[in-house]
Short mmCIF file of C-alpha atoms and ligand atoms in Angstrom, two decimals:
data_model
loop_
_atom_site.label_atom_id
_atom_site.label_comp_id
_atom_site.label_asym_id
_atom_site.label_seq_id
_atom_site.Cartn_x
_atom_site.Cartn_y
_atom_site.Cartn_z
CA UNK A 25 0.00 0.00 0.00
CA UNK A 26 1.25 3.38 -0.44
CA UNK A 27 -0.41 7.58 -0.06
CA UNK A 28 0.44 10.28 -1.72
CA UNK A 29 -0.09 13.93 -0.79
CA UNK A 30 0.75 17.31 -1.93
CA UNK A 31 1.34 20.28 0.46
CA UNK A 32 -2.28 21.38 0.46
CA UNK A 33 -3.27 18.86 1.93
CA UNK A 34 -4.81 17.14 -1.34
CA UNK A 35 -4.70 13.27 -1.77
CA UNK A 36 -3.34 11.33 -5.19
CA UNK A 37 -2.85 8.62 -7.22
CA UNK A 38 0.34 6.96 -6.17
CA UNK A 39 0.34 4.50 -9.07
CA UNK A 40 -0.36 7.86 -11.74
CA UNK A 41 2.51 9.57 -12.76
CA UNK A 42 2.57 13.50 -11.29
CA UNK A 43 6.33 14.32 -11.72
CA UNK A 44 7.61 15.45 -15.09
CA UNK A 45 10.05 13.93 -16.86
CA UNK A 46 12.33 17.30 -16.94
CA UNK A 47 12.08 17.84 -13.12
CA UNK A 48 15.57 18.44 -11.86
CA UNK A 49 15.27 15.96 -9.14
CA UNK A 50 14.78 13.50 -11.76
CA UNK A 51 17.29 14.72 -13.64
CA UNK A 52 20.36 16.01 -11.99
CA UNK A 53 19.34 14.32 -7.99
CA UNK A 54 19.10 18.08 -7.04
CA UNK A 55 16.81 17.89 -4.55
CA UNK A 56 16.07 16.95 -0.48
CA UNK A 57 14.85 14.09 1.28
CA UNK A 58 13.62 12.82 4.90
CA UNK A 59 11.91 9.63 5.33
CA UNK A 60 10.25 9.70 8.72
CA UNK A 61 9.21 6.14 10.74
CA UNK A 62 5.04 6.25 11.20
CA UNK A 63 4.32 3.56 14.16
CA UNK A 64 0.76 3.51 15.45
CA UNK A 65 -0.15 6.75 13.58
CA UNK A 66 2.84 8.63 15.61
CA UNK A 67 5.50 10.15 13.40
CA UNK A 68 8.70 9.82 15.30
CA UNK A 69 10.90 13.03 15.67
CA UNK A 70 8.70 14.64 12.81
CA UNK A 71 10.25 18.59 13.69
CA UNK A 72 14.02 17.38 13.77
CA UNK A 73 13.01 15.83 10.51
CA UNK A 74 11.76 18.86 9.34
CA UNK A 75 14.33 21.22 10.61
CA UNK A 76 16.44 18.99 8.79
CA UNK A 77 14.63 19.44 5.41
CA UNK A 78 15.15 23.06 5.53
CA UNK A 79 18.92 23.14 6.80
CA UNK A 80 19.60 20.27 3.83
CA UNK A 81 17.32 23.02 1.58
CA UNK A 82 19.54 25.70 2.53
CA UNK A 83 22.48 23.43 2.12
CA UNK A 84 21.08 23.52 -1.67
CA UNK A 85 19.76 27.25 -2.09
CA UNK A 86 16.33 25.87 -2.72
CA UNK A 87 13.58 28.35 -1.35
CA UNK A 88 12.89 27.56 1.96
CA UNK A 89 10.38 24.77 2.31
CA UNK A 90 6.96 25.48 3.59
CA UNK A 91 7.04 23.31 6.22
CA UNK A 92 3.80 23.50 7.30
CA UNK A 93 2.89 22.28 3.76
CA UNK A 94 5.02 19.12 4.47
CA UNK A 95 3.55 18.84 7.82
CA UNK A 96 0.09 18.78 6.75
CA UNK A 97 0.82 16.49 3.76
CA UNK A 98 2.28 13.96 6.38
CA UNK A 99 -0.95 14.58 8.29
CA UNK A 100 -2.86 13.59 5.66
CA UNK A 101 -0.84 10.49 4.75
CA UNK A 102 -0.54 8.84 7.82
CA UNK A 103 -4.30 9.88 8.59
CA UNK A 104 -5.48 8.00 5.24
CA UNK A 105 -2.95 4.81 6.13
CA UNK A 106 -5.26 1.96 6.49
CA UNK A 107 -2.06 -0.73 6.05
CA UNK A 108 0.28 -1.66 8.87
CA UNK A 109 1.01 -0.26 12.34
CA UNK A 110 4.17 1.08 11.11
CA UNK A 111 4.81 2.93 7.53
CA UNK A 112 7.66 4.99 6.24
CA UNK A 113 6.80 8.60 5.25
CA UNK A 114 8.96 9.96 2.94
CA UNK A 115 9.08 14.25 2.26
CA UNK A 116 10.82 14.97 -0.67
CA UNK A 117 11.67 18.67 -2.09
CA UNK A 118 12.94 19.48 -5.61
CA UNK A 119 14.28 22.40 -7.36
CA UNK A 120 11.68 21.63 -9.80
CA UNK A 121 11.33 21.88 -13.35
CA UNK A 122 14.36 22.86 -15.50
CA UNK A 123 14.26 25.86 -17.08
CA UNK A 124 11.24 27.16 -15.02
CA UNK A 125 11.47 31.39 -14.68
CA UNK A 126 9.29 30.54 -11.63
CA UNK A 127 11.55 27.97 -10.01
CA UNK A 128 8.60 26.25 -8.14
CA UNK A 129 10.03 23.31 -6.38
CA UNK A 130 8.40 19.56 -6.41
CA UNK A 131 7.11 18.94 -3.24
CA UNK A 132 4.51 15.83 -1.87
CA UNK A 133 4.80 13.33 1.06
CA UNK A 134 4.20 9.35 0.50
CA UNK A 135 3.26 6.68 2.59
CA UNK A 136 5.18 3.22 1.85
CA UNK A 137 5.29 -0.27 3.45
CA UNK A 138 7.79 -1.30 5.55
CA UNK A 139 10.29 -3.83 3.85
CA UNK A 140 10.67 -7.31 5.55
CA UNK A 141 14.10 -7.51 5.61
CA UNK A 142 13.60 -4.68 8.18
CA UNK A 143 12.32 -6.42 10.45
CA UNK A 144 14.43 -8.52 9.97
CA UNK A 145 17.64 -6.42 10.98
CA UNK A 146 16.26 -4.93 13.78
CA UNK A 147 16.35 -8.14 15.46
CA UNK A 148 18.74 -10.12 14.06
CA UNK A 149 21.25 -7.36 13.57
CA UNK A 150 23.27 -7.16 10.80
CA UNK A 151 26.73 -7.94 8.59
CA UNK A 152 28.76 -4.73 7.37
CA UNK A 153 32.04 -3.65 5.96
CA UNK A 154 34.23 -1.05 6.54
CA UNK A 155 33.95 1.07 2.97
CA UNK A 156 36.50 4.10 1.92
CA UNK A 157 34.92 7.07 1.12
CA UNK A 158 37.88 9.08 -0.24
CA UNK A 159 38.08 12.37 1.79
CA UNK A 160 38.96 13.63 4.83
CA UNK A 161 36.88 14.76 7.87
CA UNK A 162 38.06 18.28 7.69
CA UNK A 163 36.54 18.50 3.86
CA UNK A 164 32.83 19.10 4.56
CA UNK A 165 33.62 22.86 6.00
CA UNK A 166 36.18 23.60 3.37
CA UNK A 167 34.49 22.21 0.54
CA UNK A 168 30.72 23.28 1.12
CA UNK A 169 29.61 22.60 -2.33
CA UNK A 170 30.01 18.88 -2.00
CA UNK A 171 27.00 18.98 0.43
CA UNK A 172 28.51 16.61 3.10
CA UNK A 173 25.76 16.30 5.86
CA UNK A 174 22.74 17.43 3.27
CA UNK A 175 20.14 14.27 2.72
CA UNK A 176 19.78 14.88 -0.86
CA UNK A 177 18.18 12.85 -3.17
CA UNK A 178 21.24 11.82 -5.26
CA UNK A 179 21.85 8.74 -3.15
CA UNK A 180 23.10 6.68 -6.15
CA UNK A 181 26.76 6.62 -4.25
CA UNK A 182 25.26 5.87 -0.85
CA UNK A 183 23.02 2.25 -2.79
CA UNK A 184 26.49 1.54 -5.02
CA UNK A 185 27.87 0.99 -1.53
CA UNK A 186 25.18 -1.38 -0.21
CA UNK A 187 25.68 -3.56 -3.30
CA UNK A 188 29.53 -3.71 -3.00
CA UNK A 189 28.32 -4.81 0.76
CA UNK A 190 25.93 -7.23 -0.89
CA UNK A 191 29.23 -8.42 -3.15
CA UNK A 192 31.08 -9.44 0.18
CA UNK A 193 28.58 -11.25 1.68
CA UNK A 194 27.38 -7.86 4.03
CA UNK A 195 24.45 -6.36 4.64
CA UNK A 196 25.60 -3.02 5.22
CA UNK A 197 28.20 -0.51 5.11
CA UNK A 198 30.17 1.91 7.37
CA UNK A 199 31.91 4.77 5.50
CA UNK A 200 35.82 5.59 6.56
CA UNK A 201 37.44 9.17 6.56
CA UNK A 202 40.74 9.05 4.71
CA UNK A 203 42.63 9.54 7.94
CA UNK A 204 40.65 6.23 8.99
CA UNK A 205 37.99 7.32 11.17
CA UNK A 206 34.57 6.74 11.30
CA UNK A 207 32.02 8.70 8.64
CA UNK A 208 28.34 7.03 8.93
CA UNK A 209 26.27 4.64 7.11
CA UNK A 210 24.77 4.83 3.33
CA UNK A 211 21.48 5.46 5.86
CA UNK A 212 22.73 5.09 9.38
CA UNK A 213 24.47 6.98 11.72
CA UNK A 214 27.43 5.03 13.69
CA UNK A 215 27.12 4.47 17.37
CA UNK A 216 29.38 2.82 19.50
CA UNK A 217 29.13 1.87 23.05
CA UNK A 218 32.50 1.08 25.23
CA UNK A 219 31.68 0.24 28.96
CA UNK A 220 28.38 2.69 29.97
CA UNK A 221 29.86 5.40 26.96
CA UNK A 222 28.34 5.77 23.92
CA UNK A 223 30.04 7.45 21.29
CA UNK A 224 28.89 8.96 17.65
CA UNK A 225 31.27 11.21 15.35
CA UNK A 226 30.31 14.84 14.61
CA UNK A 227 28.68 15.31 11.92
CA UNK A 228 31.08 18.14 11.36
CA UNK A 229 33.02 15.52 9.69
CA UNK A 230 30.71 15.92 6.85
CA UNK A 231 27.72 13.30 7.97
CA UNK A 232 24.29 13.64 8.28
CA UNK A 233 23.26 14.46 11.72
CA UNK A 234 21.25 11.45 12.60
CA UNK A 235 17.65 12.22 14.40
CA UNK A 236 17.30 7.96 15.61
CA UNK A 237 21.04 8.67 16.93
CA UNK A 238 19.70 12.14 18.72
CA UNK A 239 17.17 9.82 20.34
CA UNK A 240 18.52 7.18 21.27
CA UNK A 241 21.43 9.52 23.15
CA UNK A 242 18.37 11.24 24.80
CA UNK A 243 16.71 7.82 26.00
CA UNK A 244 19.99 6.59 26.68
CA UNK A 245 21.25 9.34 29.09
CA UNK A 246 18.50 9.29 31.29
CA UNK A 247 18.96 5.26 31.52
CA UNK A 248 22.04 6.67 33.12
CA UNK A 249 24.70 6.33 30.04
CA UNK A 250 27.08 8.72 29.32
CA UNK A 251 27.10 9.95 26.03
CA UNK A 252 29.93 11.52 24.21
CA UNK A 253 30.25 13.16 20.20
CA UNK A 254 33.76 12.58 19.03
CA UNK A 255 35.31 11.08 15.85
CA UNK A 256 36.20 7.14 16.36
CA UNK A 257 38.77 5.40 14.81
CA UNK A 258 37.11 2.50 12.88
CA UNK A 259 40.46 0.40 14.49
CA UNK A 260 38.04 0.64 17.46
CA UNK A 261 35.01 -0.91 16.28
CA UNK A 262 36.64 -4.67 16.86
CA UNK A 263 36.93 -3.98 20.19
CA UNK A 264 33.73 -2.45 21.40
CA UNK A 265 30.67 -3.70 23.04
CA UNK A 266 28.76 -2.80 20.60
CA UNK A 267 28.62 -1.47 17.19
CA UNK A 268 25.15 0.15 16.18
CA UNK A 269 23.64 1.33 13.02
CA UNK A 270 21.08 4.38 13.83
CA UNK A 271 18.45 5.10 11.46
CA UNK A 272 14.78 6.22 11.30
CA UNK A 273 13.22 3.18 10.13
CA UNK A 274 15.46 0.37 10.87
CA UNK A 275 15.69 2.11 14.44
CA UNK A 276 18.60 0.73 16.49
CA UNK A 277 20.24 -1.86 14.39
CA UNK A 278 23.49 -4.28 15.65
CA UNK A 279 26.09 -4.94 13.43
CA UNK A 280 27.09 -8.84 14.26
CA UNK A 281 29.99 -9.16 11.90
CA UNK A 282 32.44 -6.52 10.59
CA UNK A 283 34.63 -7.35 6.92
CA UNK A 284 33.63 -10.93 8.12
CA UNK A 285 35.06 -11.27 11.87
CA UNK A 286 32.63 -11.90 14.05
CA UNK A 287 32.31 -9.26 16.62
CA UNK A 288 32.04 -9.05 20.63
CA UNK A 289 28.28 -11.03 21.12
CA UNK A 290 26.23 -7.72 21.62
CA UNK A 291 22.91 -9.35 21.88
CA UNK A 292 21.57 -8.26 25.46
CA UNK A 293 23.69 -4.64 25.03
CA UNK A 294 21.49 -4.47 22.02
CA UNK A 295 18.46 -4.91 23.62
CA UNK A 296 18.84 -2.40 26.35
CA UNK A 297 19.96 0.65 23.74
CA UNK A 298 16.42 -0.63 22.03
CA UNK A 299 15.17 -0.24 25.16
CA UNK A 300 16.06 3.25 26.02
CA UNK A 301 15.32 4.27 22.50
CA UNK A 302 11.93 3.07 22.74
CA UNK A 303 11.16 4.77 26.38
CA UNK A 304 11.25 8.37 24.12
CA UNK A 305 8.16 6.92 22.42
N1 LIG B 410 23.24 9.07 7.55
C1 LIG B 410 22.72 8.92 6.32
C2 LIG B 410 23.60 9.08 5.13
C3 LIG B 410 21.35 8.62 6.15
O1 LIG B 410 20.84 8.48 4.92
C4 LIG B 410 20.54 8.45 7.30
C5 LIG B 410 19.11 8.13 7.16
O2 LIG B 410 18.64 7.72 6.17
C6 LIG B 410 21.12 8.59 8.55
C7 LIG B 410 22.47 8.91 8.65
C8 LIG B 410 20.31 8.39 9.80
O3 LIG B 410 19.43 9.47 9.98
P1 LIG B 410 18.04 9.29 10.71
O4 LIG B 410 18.31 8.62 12.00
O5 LIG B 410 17.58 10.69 10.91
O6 LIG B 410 17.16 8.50 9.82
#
């Protein structure tokens, strides 16, 4: 099953085509993204998402987006959802058509099922491998144009990744810095916990800034962990308690197996960071 709104509120077709074929998100991935998790008609951390929408926006020099628009589109979405308990809402933003004097963006929200395989990982955790991503963490400030830490739509990099993953026998990635350290996920944020610490890197370092990682910090700090933002050597992931993949749908994910070493047995770690993630909801 799957809904489709626009920003005024207005209900579509989501099998009829409504996107042109010269639209610039189509056509040159120059455009935003969120994708939001809907469980039991709640959307979870729906203004971080949408703060983040506008700062990956202004990331772009698109116009602003009307947020409200977006809000009431989600409304709408998850009001007409008569599928699942959970659903993924995606927002998605566009500089619109090419050539247009008017430069209105594309803008609509859409309701989608939840893949199995999710399930899946949320509970069984999952395989990944350490992947290269060619720059250094100092790059996203100098280098602004290269949108480190904007969700934009042109995630053909970030899925190349997940099939290299798929190639070694993985399930999922984690990006390296060139001096080694820790970047993020094609669509995760890192987390790592060492004794009652958990750590993420800053997404100064030219990563998104995760809103499941935000959370699961928050939960996790009043279950009495201390939390701490600084860049981790991926050297260090062998040796930690556990290694977690944050995102909004897959939640808190464990990675089991790292370039195809088993890692420390994080089961019961695992289900206490769930845990405190879920107690925010
Ligand atoms: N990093 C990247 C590159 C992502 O695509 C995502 C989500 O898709 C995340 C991190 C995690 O962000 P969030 O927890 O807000 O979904």
């Amino acid at each position: 099953m799957r809904v489709l709104a626009f920003l005024d509120g207005t209900l579509a077709d989501p099998d009829a085509a409504h996107i042109r074929v010269d639209d610039l998100g189509l056509l040159r991935g120059d455009g935003v993204f969120e994708t939001i998790l809907v469980a039991d008609k709640n959307p979870r951390e729906l203004r971080p998402h949408l703060d983040r929408l506008a700062r990956s926006a202004a990331m772009l020099e698109l116009p602003a987006p009307d947020l409200e628009g977006f809000e009431r589109a989600a409304r709408k979405v998850i009001d007409s959802w008569i599928g699942g308990r959970e659903l993924a809402l995606k927002l998605v933003y566009t500089r619109g058509i090419d050539g247009d004097p008017a430069g209105v963006p594309t803008a609509f929200a859409m309701g989608l099922e939840i893949d199995e395989k999710v399930q899946r990982a949320r509970t069984e955790g999952v395989a990944a491998v350490l992947l290269e991503r060619g720059f250094g963490p100092d790059v996203a400030e100098r280098a602004p144009w290269l949108l480190l830490g904007a969700k934009t739509v042109s995630y053909a990099v970030n899925m190349a990744a997940l099939r290299e993953a798929g190639r070694r026998g993985a399930q999922d990635v984690i990006f390296t810095a060139a001096d080694g350290s820790v970047l993020e996920g094609p669509t995760s944020t890192v987390v790592v916990a060492k004794g009652r610490t958990l750590y993420t890197p800053p997404s100064t370092i030219g990563i998104l800034p995760g809103t499941t990682q935000y959370a699961l910090f928050r939960g996790a700090e009043k279950a009495g962990w201390t939390i701490k933002v600084e860049p981790i050597p991926a050297a260090e992931l062998t040796t930690a308690d556990a290694v977690i993949l944050a995102s909004s749908v897959r939640l808190v994910t464990r990675v089991h197996t790292l370039d195809g070493v088993a890692l420390p047995d994080s089961a019961a770690l695992h289900r206490e960071l769930v845990a405190a993630y879920e107690s925010e909801y």
